[in-house]
Short mmCIF file of C-alpha atoms in Angstrom, two decimals:
data_model
loop_
_atom_site.label_atom_id
_atom_site.label_comp_id
_atom_site.label_asym_id
_atom_site.label_seq_id
_atom_site.Cartn_x
_atom_site.Cartn_y
_atom_site.Cartn_z
CA MET I 161 37.15 -23.69 -3.41
CA ALA I 162 36.07 -20.04 -3.81
CA THR I 163 32.62 -19.21 -2.42
CA LYS I 164 30.47 -16.09 -2.67
CA CYS I 165 29.82 -13.79 0.28
CA GLU I 166 26.08 -12.97 0.65
CA VAL I 167 26.86 -9.46 1.99
CA CYS I 168 29.46 -8.02 -0.43
CA PHE I 169 29.16 -10.70 -3.20
CA SER I 170 32.93 -11.07 -3.28
CA THR I 171 34.40 -14.39 -4.39
CA THR I 172 37.74 -14.83 -2.65
CA GLU I 173 39.85 -17.57 -1.20
CA CYS I 174 39.73 -16.05 2.32
CA SER I 175 38.01 -17.83 5.19
CA MET I 176 34.21 -17.83 5.33
CA LYS I 177 31.51 -18.45 7.91
CA GLU I 178 28.49 -20.57 7.13
CA ILE I 179 25.50 -18.41 8.06
CA PHE I 180 22.83 -21.02 8.80
CA SER I 181 24.99 -23.42 10.82
CA ASP I 182 23.97 -24.14 14.42
CA GLU I 183 26.74 -22.01 15.96
CA ASN I 184 26.24 -19.05 13.56
CA LYS I 185 22.46 -18.56 13.59
CA HIS I 186 22.91 -15.19 15.31
CA ILE I 187 24.55 -13.84 12.14
CA VAL I 188 21.17 -13.76 10.34
CA GLU I 189 19.61 -11.59 13.07
CA ILE I 190 22.58 -9.17 13.11
CA ILE I 191 22.48 -8.75 9.31
CA ALA I 192 18.71 -8.13 9.33
CA LYS I 193 19.04 -5.67 12.24
CA HIS I 194 21.75 -3.43 10.82
CA LEU I 195 21.44 -3.82 7.02
CA TRP I 196 18.54 -3.20 4.63
CA PHE I 197 18.07 -6.81 3.57
CA GLU I 198 17.66 -10.26 5.07
CA VAL I 199 19.45 -13.44 4.07
CA VAL I 200 17.02 -16.22 3.09
CA GLN I 201 17.99 -19.84 3.60
CA THR I 202 18.21 -21.91 0.42
CA ALA I 203 19.20 -25.43 -0.53
CA VAL I 204 22.77 -24.23 -1.20
CA ASP I 205 25.05 -23.32 1.71
CA THR I 206 25.18 -19.58 2.42
CA TRP I 207 28.42 -17.86 3.48
CA VAL I 208 29.70 -14.54 4.77
CA CYS I 209 33.36 -13.50 4.54
CA ILE I 210 35.44 -12.74 7.63
CA LYS I 211 35.96 -9.13 6.54
CA CYS I 212 32.23 -8.39 6.45
CA TRP I 213 31.56 -10.34 9.64
CA ASP I 214 34.28 -8.49 11.61
CA ALA I 215 32.86 -5.13 10.52
CA LEU I 216 29.31 -6.18 11.41
CA GLN I 217 30.37 -7.63 14.76
CA GLU I 218 32.28 -4.46 15.70
CA PHE I 219 29.34 -2.24 14.81
CA HIS I 220 26.92 -4.55 16.69
CA LYS I 221 29.11 -4.28 19.80
CA PHE I 222 29.14 -0.50 19.54
CA TYR I 223 25.34 -0.49 18.97
CA CYS I 224 24.72 -2.59 22.11
CA GLU I 225 26.99 -0.34 24.24
CA VAL I 226 25.15 2.78 23.13
CA GLU I 227 21.77 1.13 23.75
CA THR I 228 22.79 0.01 27.26
CA ALA I 229 24.15 3.45 28.17
CA ARG I 230 20.98 5.19 27.06
CA GLN I 231 18.77 2.73 28.96
CA GLN I 232 20.80 3.26 32.16
CA GLN I 233 20.57 7.03 31.73
CA ALA I 234 16.79 6.80 31.32
CA ALA I 235 16.53 4.61 34.46
CA ARG I 236 18.65 7.08 36.50
CA ALA I 237 16.48 9.96 35.34
CA LEU I 238 13.38 8.05 36.45
CA ILE I 239 14.89 7.34 39.90
CA ASP I 240 15.94 11.00 40.40
CA LYS I 241 12.47 12.17 39.48
CA ASP I 242 10.85 9.78 41.97
CA GLU I 243 13.29 10.88 44.71
CA GLU I 244 12.39 14.51 44.16
CA ASP I 245 8.72 13.65 44.44
CA VAL I 246 9.33 11.71 47.69
CA SER I 247 11.59 14.34 49.29
CA GLY I 248 9.13 17.09 48.47
CA GLY I 249 6.38 15.25 50.32
CA LEU I 250 8.22 14.43 53.64
CA GLU I 251 6.96 17.47 55.58
CA PRO I 252 5.59 16.59 59.07
CA LYS I 253 1.85 16.28 59.33
CA TYR I 254 -0.12 16.81 62.53
CA SER I 255 -3.22 14.88 63.41
CA THR I 256 -5.95 17.06 64.92
CA GLU I 257 -9.21 16.30 66.67
CA PHE I 258 -12.25 18.33 67.71
CA PHE I 259 -12.94 18.51 71.44
CA GLU I 260 -16.22 19.63 72.98
CA VAL I 261 -15.67 22.38 75.56
CA LYS I 262 -18.62 22.80 77.93
CA VAL I 263 -19.12 26.22 79.45
CA GLU I 264 -20.96 26.36 82.81
CA PRO I 265 -23.67 29.01 83.29
CA GLY I 266 -21.97 30.40 86.38
CA GLU I 267 -18.72 30.99 84.56
CA LEU I 268 -20.58 32.70 81.77
CA LEU I 269 -22.29 35.08 84.22
CA ASP I 270 -19.03 35.90 86.01
CA ASN I 271 -17.38 36.81 82.78
CA THR I 272 -20.26 38.98 81.61
CA GLU I 273 -21.02 41.02 84.70
CA GLU I 274 -19.18 44.02 83.38
CA GLU I 275 -20.89 43.93 80.00
CA ASP I 276 -23.78 46.11 79.02
CA VAL I 277 -27.14 45.38 80.57
CA ASN I 278 -28.74 44.93 77.15
CA CYS I 279 -26.69 41.80 76.69
CA ALA I 280 -28.09 40.15 79.81
CA ASP I 281 -31.22 39.00 77.99
CA GLU I 282 -29.30 37.13 75.31
CA LYS I 283 -29.36 33.34 75.31
CA ALA I 284 -26.35 31.70 76.88
CA VAL I 285 -23.99 29.58 74.79
CA HIS I 286 -23.90 26.08 76.22
CA CYS I 287 -21.05 24.57 74.12
CA ALA I 288 -18.55 25.39 71.43
CA PHE I 289 -16.07 23.44 69.21
CA VAL I 290 -12.47 24.53 69.08
CA LYS I 291 -9.56 23.06 67.14
CA CYS I 292 -6.59 21.90 69.19
CA GLU I 293 -3.60 19.63 68.73
CA GLU I 294 -3.59 16.07 69.97
CA SER I 295 -2.81 15.96 73.68
CA MET I 296 0.34 14.08 74.62
CA GLU I 297 1.50 13.11 78.10
CA ILE I 298 5.15 13.53 78.96
CA ASP I 299 6.96 10.21 79.28
CA PRO I 300 9.70 10.38 81.98
CA THR I 301 11.63 7.64 80.17
CA ALA I 302 11.57 9.54 76.81
CA PRO I 303 14.97 10.53 75.37
CA THR I 304 16.29 14.07 75.35
CA SER I 305 16.12 16.41 72.39
CA ASP I 306 19.68 15.49 71.17
CA GLU I 307 18.88 11.78 71.23
CA GLU I 308 15.65 12.44 69.34
CA ALA I 309 17.49 14.33 66.60
CA LEU I 310 20.02 11.49 66.23
CA GLN I 311 17.29 8.87 65.99
CA ASP I 312 15.33 11.01 63.50
CA ASN I 313 18.40 11.28 61.28
CA LYS I 314 18.89 7.50 61.37
CA SER I 315 15.24 6.82 60.56
CA ASP I 316 15.30 9.36 57.72
CA SER I 317 18.41 7.80 56.20
CA SER I 318 17.00 4.27 56.52
CA SER I 319 13.69 5.33 54.93
CA THR I 320 15.57 7.04 52.05
CA ASP I 321 17.64 3.91 51.44
CA GLY I 322 14.52 1.80 51.44
CA MET I 323 12.83 4.16 49.00
CA LYS I 324 15.85 3.96 46.65
CA ASN I 325 15.82 0.17 46.79
CA ARG I 326 12.12 0.09 46.01
CA LEU I 327 12.61 2.47 43.08
CA LYS I 328 15.45 0.33 41.72
CA LYS I 329 13.31 -2.79 41.95
CA LYS I 330 10.46 -0.95 40.25
CA SER I 331 12.73 0.23 37.40
CA LYS I 332 14.06 -3.32 36.97
CA ARG I 333 10.51 -4.65 36.75
CA LEU I 334 9.62 -1.99 34.18
CA HIS I 335 12.71 -2.84 32.17
CA THR I 336 11.84 -6.54 32.27
CA VAL I 337 8.26 -5.84 31.13
CA GLU I 338 9.52 -3.65 28.27
CA GLU I 339 11.97 -6.34 27.19
CA ALA I 340 9.22 -8.99 27.22
CA ALA I 341 6.92 -6.71 25.21
CA LYS I 342 9.66 -6.07 22.65
CA GLN I 343 10.41 -9.78 22.39
CA GLY I 344 6.73 -10.64 21.92
CA LYS I 345 6.39 -7.93 19.28
CA SER I 346 9.43 -9.22 17.36
CA ILE I 347 8.06 -12.78 17.45
CA ALA I 348 4.67 -11.60 16.14
CA GLN I 349 6.44 -9.56 13.45
CA LYS I 350 8.46 -12.58 12.36
CA GLU I 351 5.35 -14.80 12.13
CA GLU I 352 3.57 -12.10 10.12
CA ASP I 353 6.49 -11.82 7.67
CA GLU I 354 6.64 -15.60 7.26
CA SER I 355 2.92 -15.77 6.47
CA LEU I 356 3.31 -13.02 3.83
CA ILE I 357 6.25 -14.84 2.22
CA ASN I 358 4.31 -18.11 2.14
CA PHE I 359 1.42 -16.41 0.29
CA TYR I 360 3.13 -13.86 -1.99
CA LYS I 361 6.17 -16.12 -2.70
CA ARG I 362 8.41 -13.20 -3.72
CA ILE I 363 8.83 -9.68 -2.31
CA VAL I 364 10.95 -7.93 -4.94
CA CYS I 365 11.75 -4.49 -6.32
CA GLU I 366 10.16 -4.48 -9.78
CA LYS I 367 12.59 -1.89 -11.14
CA CYS I 368 15.74 -3.75 -10.08
CA ASP I 369 14.14 -7.09 -10.97
CA ASN I 370 13.51 -6.02 -14.58
CA GLN I 371 16.97 -4.51 -14.97
CA ARG I 372 18.65 -7.65 -13.66
CA MET I 373 16.51 -9.86 -15.89
CA MET I 374 17.52 -7.89 -19.01
CA VAL I 375 21.26 -8.17 -18.30
CA GLY I 376 21.05 -11.79 -17.12
CA GLU I 377 21.91 -11.17 -13.44
CA PRO I 378 20.30 -13.20 -10.60
CA GLN I 379 17.18 -11.68 -9.09
CA ILE I 380 17.06 -10.42 -5.49
CA ASP I 381 14.25 -11.43 -3.13
CA PHE I 382 13.61 -9.31 -0.03
CA GLY I 383 12.53 -11.28 2.99
CA THR I 384 10.25 -8.62 4.49
CA TRP I 385 8.26 -5.57 3.48
CA ARG I 386 10.48 -3.43 5.72
CA ALA I 387 13.59 -4.57 3.86
CA LEU I 388 11.99 -3.70 0.50
CA LEU I 389 10.93 -0.27 1.78
CA ARG I 390 14.44 0.40 3.11
CA HIS I 391 15.92 -0.61 -0.26
CA THR I 392 13.72 1.76 -2.26
CA LYS I 393 14.41 4.68 0.08
CA GLU I 394 18.18 4.21 -0.04
CA ILE I 395 18.64 3.14 -3.68
CA HIS I 396 15.74 4.80 -5.55
CA LYS I 397 15.16 7.73 -3.14
CA HIS I 398 11.39 7.18 -2.83
CA ASP I 399 8.94 5.00 -0.91
CA LYS I 400 6.49 4.17 -3.73
CA VAL I 401 6.80 0.39 -3.55
CA TYR I 402 4.33 -2.37 -4.26
CA VAL I 403 4.06 -6.16 -4.17
CA LYS I 404 2.10 -8.03 -6.85
CA CYS I 405 -0.39 -10.70 -5.84
CA PRO I 406 0.50 -14.07 -7.46
CA LEU I 407 -3.19 -15.00 -7.86
CA CYS I 408 -4.81 -11.86 -9.31
CA ASP I 409 -1.77 -9.67 -10.26
CA LEU I 410 -3.10 -6.80 -8.10
CA LYS I 411 -0.44 -4.31 -6.98
CA LEU I 412 -0.55 -3.64 -3.23
CA ARG I 413 1.30 -0.62 -1.81
CA THR I 414 1.19 -0.98 2.00
CA LYS I 415 1.81 -3.82 4.41
CA GLN I 416 -1.69 -3.50 5.86
CA THR I 417 -3.25 -3.99 2.41
CA LEU I 418 -0.96 -6.98 1.87
CA ILE I 419 -2.32 -8.63 5.00
CA GLN I 420 -5.93 -7.72 4.17
CA HIS I 421 -5.62 -8.91 0.55
CA LYS I 422 -4.16 -12.22 1.73
CA ASP I 423 -7.15 -12.65 4.06
CA CYS I 424 -9.45 -11.73 1.15
CA HIS I 425 -8.19 -14.74 -0.82
CA GLU I 426 -8.20 -17.09 2.18
CA ASN I 427 -11.62 -16.01 3.56
CA PRO I 428 -13.56 -14.62 0.58
CA GLU I 429 -16.98 -14.77 2.26
CA LYS I 430 -15.96 -11.98 4.64
CA TYR I 431 -15.55 -9.63 1.65
CA ARG I 432 -18.61 -10.59 -0.40
CA CYS I 433 -21.03 -7.79 -1.30
CA SER I 434 -24.59 -8.47 -0.13
CA LEU I 435 -26.05 -6.63 -3.15
CA CYS I 436 -24.15 -8.07 -6.13
CA ASN I 437 -22.30 -11.05 -4.54
CA GLU I 438 -18.98 -9.73 -5.83
CA ILE I 439 -15.86 -9.97 -3.66
CA HIS I 440 -14.10 -6.68 -2.94
CA GLN I 441 -11.34 -5.87 -0.51
CA ASN I 442 -12.53 -2.29 0.09
CA MET I 443 -16.26 -2.73 0.55
CA LYS I 444 -16.92 0.95 1.34
CA GLU I 445 -15.32 2.08 -1.91
CA HIS I 446 -17.16 -0.63 -3.86
CA LEU I 447 -20.55 0.42 -2.50
CA GLN I 448 -19.87 4.06 -3.30
CA ASN I 449 -18.62 3.18 -6.78
CA LYS I 450 -21.25 0.63 -7.87
CA HIS I 451 -24.38 0.90 -5.73
CA GLN I 452 -24.69 4.60 -4.97
CA GLU I 453 -25.54 7.55 -7.17
CA ARG I 454 -22.51 9.27 -8.67
CA GLN I 455 -22.50 12.77 -7.26
CA PHE I 456 -19.57 14.42 -9.07
CA CYS I 457 -20.45 15.46 -12.63
CA CYS I 458 -18.17 16.92 -15.30
CA GLU I 459 -19.51 20.27 -16.48
CA VAL I 460 -17.96 19.86 -19.94
CA CYS I 461 -19.01 16.38 -21.10
CA GLY I 462 -21.56 15.41 -18.42
CA LYS I 463 -19.75 12.28 -17.28
CA LYS I 464 -20.34 11.39 -13.63
CA PHE I 465 -17.87 10.00 -11.12
CA PRO I 466 -18.28 8.45 -7.66
CA PHE I 467 -15.23 10.21 -6.20
CA LYS I 468 -14.05 13.79 -6.45
CA ASN I 469 -10.42 12.86 -7.16
CA ARG I 470 -11.51 10.89 -10.24
CA LEU I 471 -13.36 13.94 -11.54
CA THR I 472 -10.22 16.02 -10.96
CA VAL I 473 -8.06 13.56 -12.89
CA HIS I 474 -10.65 13.44 -15.69
CA MET I 475 -10.67 17.24 -16.01
CA LYS I 476 -6.87 17.40 -16.12
CA LYS I 477 -6.51 14.68 -18.74
CA MET I 478 -9.52 15.29 -21.00
CA HIS I 479 -10.49 18.97 -20.84
CA VAL I 480 -7.17 20.80 -20.58
CA GLU I 481 -5.54 22.33 -23.63
CA LYS I 482 -3.02 20.00 -25.27
CA ASP I 483 -0.16 22.44 -25.64
CA ILE I 484 2.83 20.10 -25.24
CA ILE I 485 4.15 18.27 -28.31
CA CYS I 486 5.87 14.91 -27.89
CA ASP I 487 9.43 15.24 -29.24
CA GLN I 488 9.37 11.65 -30.59
CA CYS I 489 5.97 11.27 -32.32
CA GLN I 490 4.92 14.96 -32.61
CA LYS I 491 1.51 14.32 -31.02
CA PRO I 492 -0.01 16.94 -28.67
CA PHE I 493 -0.61 16.18 -24.98
CA THR I 494 -1.32 18.02 -21.75
CA LYS I 495 1.26 18.48 -19.05
CA TYR I 496 -0.59 15.83 -17.04
CA THR I 497 -0.52 13.15 -19.77
CA ILE I 498 2.79 13.69 -21.57
CA GLU I 499 4.79 11.63 -19.05
CA ASP I 500 2.29 8.75 -19.12
CA HIS I 501 2.46 8.77 -22.92
CA LYS I 502 6.28 8.66 -23.00
CA ARG I 503 6.40 5.93 -20.39
CA SER I 504 3.78 3.72 -22.06
CA VAL I 505 4.75 4.28 -25.71
CA HIS I 506 8.37 5.37 -25.99
CA SER I 507 9.91 3.63 -22.97
CA ALA I 508 9.50 0.04 -24.16
CA ARG I 509 11.78 -2.36 -22.26
CA PHE I 510 10.50 -5.79 -23.35
CA VAL I 511 11.15 -7.12 -26.87
CA CYS I 512 9.30 -10.04 -28.46
CA GLU I 513 11.49 -13.02 -29.39
CA HIS I 514 9.57 -13.72 -32.62
CA CYS I 515 8.97 -10.21 -34.00
CA PRO I 516 10.45 -6.71 -33.49
CA LYS I 517 7.52 -5.46 -31.39
CA THR I 518 8.36 -3.88 -28.02
CA PHE I 519 6.26 -3.46 -24.87
CA ASN I 520 6.52 -1.40 -21.73
CA SER I 521 5.45 -4.16 -19.33
CA ARG I 522 6.02 -7.86 -18.97
CA PHE I 523 2.25 -8.46 -18.75
CA ARG I 524 1.66 -7.02 -22.25
CA LEU I 525 4.62 -8.96 -23.63
CA LEU I 526 3.18 -12.23 -22.28
CA LYS I 527 -0.23 -11.39 -23.78
CA HIS I 528 1.45 -10.73 -27.13
CA MET I 529 3.42 -14.00 -26.91
CA GLU I 530 0.10 -15.85 -26.89
CA GLU I 531 -0.28 -14.90 -30.56
CA HIS I 532 2.93 -16.80 -31.37
CA ASP I 533 2.52 -19.72 -28.97
CA GLU I 534 -0.86 -21.49 -28.88
CA SER I 535 -0.04 -23.36 -25.68
CA LEU I 536 0.17 -20.06 -23.81
CA ARG I 537 -3.13 -18.93 -25.26
CA ASN I 538 -4.98 -22.08 -24.20
CA SER I 539 -3.58 -21.95 -20.68
CA THR I 540 -5.25 -18.61 -19.93
CA SER I 541 -8.45 -18.86 -22.01
CA VAL I 542 -11.70 -19.13 -20.04
CA PRO I 543 -15.23 -19.87 -21.33
CA CYS I 544 -18.30 -17.77 -20.61
CA THR I 545 -20.69 -19.71 -18.37
CA ILE I 546 -23.73 -18.06 -20.04
CA CYS I 547 -23.12 -18.28 -23.80
CA GLY I 548 -20.12 -20.63 -23.93
CA GLN I 549 -17.88 -18.23 -25.87
CA VAL I 550 -14.20 -18.66 -24.99
CA MET I 551 -12.25 -15.54 -24.04
CA ARG I 552 -8.50 -15.03 -24.04
CA ASP I 553 -8.32 -14.30 -20.32
CA LYS I 554 -10.48 -13.51 -17.30
CA TYR I 555 -10.25 -9.74 -17.85
CA ILE I 556 -11.84 -9.95 -21.31
CA LEU I 557 -14.42 -12.38 -19.89
CA THR I 558 -15.36 -9.86 -17.20
CA ARG I 559 -15.82 -7.13 -19.79
CA HIS I 560 -17.80 -9.51 -22.03
CA ILE I 561 -20.24 -10.43 -19.22
CA LYS I 562 -20.70 -6.78 -18.28
CA LEU I 563 -21.42 -5.66 -21.86
CA MET I 564 -23.35 -8.64 -23.24
CA HIS I 565 -25.11 -10.39 -20.34
CA SER I 566 -25.80 -7.71 -17.76
CA VAL I 567 -29.05 -5.76 -17.89
CA GLN I 568 -28.30 -2.10 -18.38
CA PRO I 569 -30.73 0.72 -19.18
CA SER I 570 -30.42 2.07 -22.71
CA VAL I 571 -28.90 5.50 -23.16
CA SER I 572 -29.41 8.07 -25.90
CA CYS I 573 -27.29 10.79 -27.40
CA THR I 574 -28.41 14.27 -26.36
CA THR I 575 -27.25 15.72 -29.70
CA CYS I 576 -28.74 13.43 -32.34
CA GLY I 577 -31.12 11.30 -30.23
CA LYS I 578 -29.64 7.96 -31.28
CA THR I 579 -30.15 5.17 -28.69
CA PHE I 580 -27.41 2.77 -27.55
CA LYS I 581 -27.37 -0.39 -25.49
CA CYS I 582 -24.72 0.73 -23.00
CA LYS I 583 -22.74 3.79 -21.98
CA ARG I 584 -19.59 2.47 -23.63
CA ASN I 585 -21.19 2.50 -27.09
CA LEU I 586 -22.54 6.00 -26.42
CA SER I 587 -19.07 7.15 -25.41
CA VAL I 588 -17.59 5.82 -28.67
CA HIS I 589 -20.39 7.53 -30.61
CA MET I 590 -19.81 10.84 -28.83
CA THR I 591 -16.07 10.67 -29.48
CA ASN I 592 -16.38 9.88 -33.19
CA VAL I 593 -19.63 11.62 -34.23
CA CYS I 594 -21.35 14.12 -31.97
CA MET I 595 -18.63 15.56 -29.76
CA GLU I 596 -16.43 18.44 -30.80
CA PRO I 597 -13.19 16.69 -31.81
CA THR I 598 -10.02 17.53 -29.92
CA ARG I 599 -7.81 16.55 -32.88
CA LEU I 600 -8.57 16.14 -36.62
CA PHE I 601 -6.57 14.46 -39.37
CA PRO I 602 -6.82 16.57 -42.55
CA CYS I 603 -6.26 15.23 -46.04
CA THR I 604 -3.32 16.98 -47.68
CA ILE I 605 -4.96 16.74 -51.14
CA CYS I 606 -8.60 17.72 -50.72
CA GLY I 607 -8.55 19.17 -47.19
CA LYS I 608 -11.24 16.83 -45.81
CA GLU I 609 -10.81 16.14 -42.08
CA PHE I 610 -11.23 12.86 -40.23
CA ARG I 611 -11.46 12.05 -36.56
CA ARG I 612 -9.58 8.76 -36.87
CA LYS I 613 -6.21 8.25 -38.49
CA ASN I 614 -7.29 4.91 -39.99
CA LYS I 615 -10.17 6.59 -41.84
CA LEU I 616 -7.77 9.16 -43.28
CA LYS I 617 -5.58 6.29 -44.49
CA GLU I 618 -8.52 4.65 -46.24
CA HIS I 619 -9.55 8.01 -47.73
CA MET I 620 -6.04 8.58 -49.15
CA SER I 621 -6.42 5.33 -51.11
CA THR I 622 -9.21 7.01 -53.16
CA HIS I 623 -6.65 9.57 -54.34
CA THR I 624 -3.77 7.15 -54.94
CA GLY I 625 -5.87 4.25 -56.26
CA LYS I 626 -3.84 1.74 -54.26
CA PRO I 627 -5.71 -0.96 -52.28
CA LEU I 628 -5.00 -1.46 -48.57
CA TYR I 629 -6.39 -4.92 -47.74
CA LYS I 630 -6.32 -8.33 -49.37
CA CYS I 631 -8.71 -11.23 -48.89
CA SER I 632 -7.06 -14.23 -47.24
CA PHE I 633 -9.11 -16.70 -49.36
CA CYS I 634 -8.77 -15.12 -52.81
CA PRO I 635 -6.60 -12.48 -54.55
CA GLU I 636 -9.32 -9.78 -54.32
CA THR I 637 -8.15 -6.44 -52.85
CA PHE I 638 -10.08 -3.63 -51.12
CA ARG I 639 -9.64 -0.03 -50.04
CA GLN I 640 -11.81 -0.20 -46.90
CA ASP I 641 -11.99 -2.81 -44.19
CA THR I 642 -15.81 -2.86 -44.21
CA HIS I 643 -15.80 -3.90 -47.89
CA LEU I 644 -13.45 -6.76 -47.03
CA TYR I 645 -15.79 -7.97 -44.23
CA TYR I 646 -18.81 -7.96 -46.54
CA HIS I 647 -16.84 -9.80 -49.23
CA ARG I 648 -15.73 -12.63 -46.90
CA LYS I 649 -19.23 -13.10 -45.49
CA ASN I 650 -20.96 -13.18 -48.89
CA VAL I 651 -18.38 -14.89 -51.12
CA HIS I 652 -16.57 -17.19 -48.66
CA TYR I 653 -19.43 -18.01 -46.31
CA ASP I 654 -18.15 -21.44 -45.19
CA GLN I 655 -14.71 -20.04 -44.35
CA TRP I 656 -16.37 -17.10 -42.60
CA LEU I 657 -18.43 -19.48 -40.40
CA LYS I 658 -15.27 -21.36 -39.49
CA MET I 659 -13.52 -18.13 -38.54
CA GLN I 660 -16.47 -17.11 -36.35
CA GLN I 661 -16.29 -20.46 -34.51
CA GLN I 662 -12.57 -20.03 -33.97
CA ARG I 663 -13.15 -16.54 -32.60
CA LYS I 664 -15.53 -18.00 -30.02
CA GLU I 665 -12.75 -20.39 -28.99
CA GLY I 666 -10.37 -17.47 -28.39
CA VAL I 667 -8.43 -17.35 -31.69
CA ARG I 668 -7.65 -13.86 -32.98
CA PHE I 669 -7.36 -12.82 -36.65
CA LYS I 670 -5.75 -9.80 -38.23
CA LEU I 671 -6.44 -8.09 -41.53
CA THR I 672 -3.97 -8.82 -44.30
CA GLU I 673 -2.64 -5.36 -45.09
CA LEU I 674 -0.72 -4.58 -48.25
CA SER I 675 2.57 -2.75 -47.86
#
């Protein structure tokens, strides 16, 4: 029966080796050591063909020989260095002592009789210290000079041999300690990788994973972060990789943040803010973003930011001339936003099964699928603990609590003086009313300009006389959406109340537009 090789994916009738059998467990370590992936044990038997195994075994043998040769060379260099240090320090040393030499007064006078008379009144020196070598008595039984030289040579050679043996033992001990350290490090690394796999379930390349899913090929799971990083460097020529958290869908881009984020879910009290009781992985960034005054202010629109890099990104995206036209939709963009626009709008890879809509991410496709499948919508909907209103997901609930139930100081427009409940409403007002528009939509008939494309569409209906919207409860038609809202509330009040209740439960409604 033909089986598939886990290395080259070939399906042949040639002989195979079972990777996870008791006698072949070393194959997994060799594959992980020399290739960019690791083989994960599954319920189905895993095999490697003889051709791949022979090539791996030959390269592993060559790798071990090179490693051994380089270790021996390093040990020899260490021994030679120690020998030079020892030989340079074998010069003979002499032990010296200080002896007290007493000078008698008579001797001093005899020696100074011939000196000048003026020196006779000087005080006599009673003692002095001189430096001399250690006195040695001659031993009649001592050997001659030739015998001494012979014995010195023997002692020198024996001491050199002993020094070499001690250095060899020392190098062996160092090598043993290094090997034990490496082994302990590999064991700790393996335990760390196993804990990450148990929490994150899958470590995959999102780009290859999506491509394989679209063509119906099996997905590839990488056993370790190092294997995923090696794959992206060799296949995609970059190291911008990330792993998505299965609990909060956060994208994590380094192994250290993977470990810290895992601990954040397992021990949340360690990451709880003492001011707002929110849980954040990077507490320093959270404090600077939420609980400290924003120091970096935009000189054009006055918006403030907690970090300088956010102000830089804001200036590049919002206040730079839009001089690049998209070749697909003819809309103007800056050189900093044109690629994001093409990737998010014109590079759709996911197609809905029920309608022709396309999306650039699987997350948005799944959110759209909730409109077709009610079971999906109910599985992610969460109620607000304050007002009881049901939201589609936890992200909308977070925004709802921040806008509706959090106490925020009112803000006013500096141009017209109008007051708003929150900064978001002021931002919408500034964009649509009081700020100099970056792009206007002119009417081709009367020349009137509009800031929003939808308003231009409604204005064009006054020239054509064609209605745009239709009431879902009666055949009445309207040219503006606001007129339709007033009509449903006043004419179909019972149905309008029912729709409002359904909205609180998470159901979404769309306007019935006429083609």
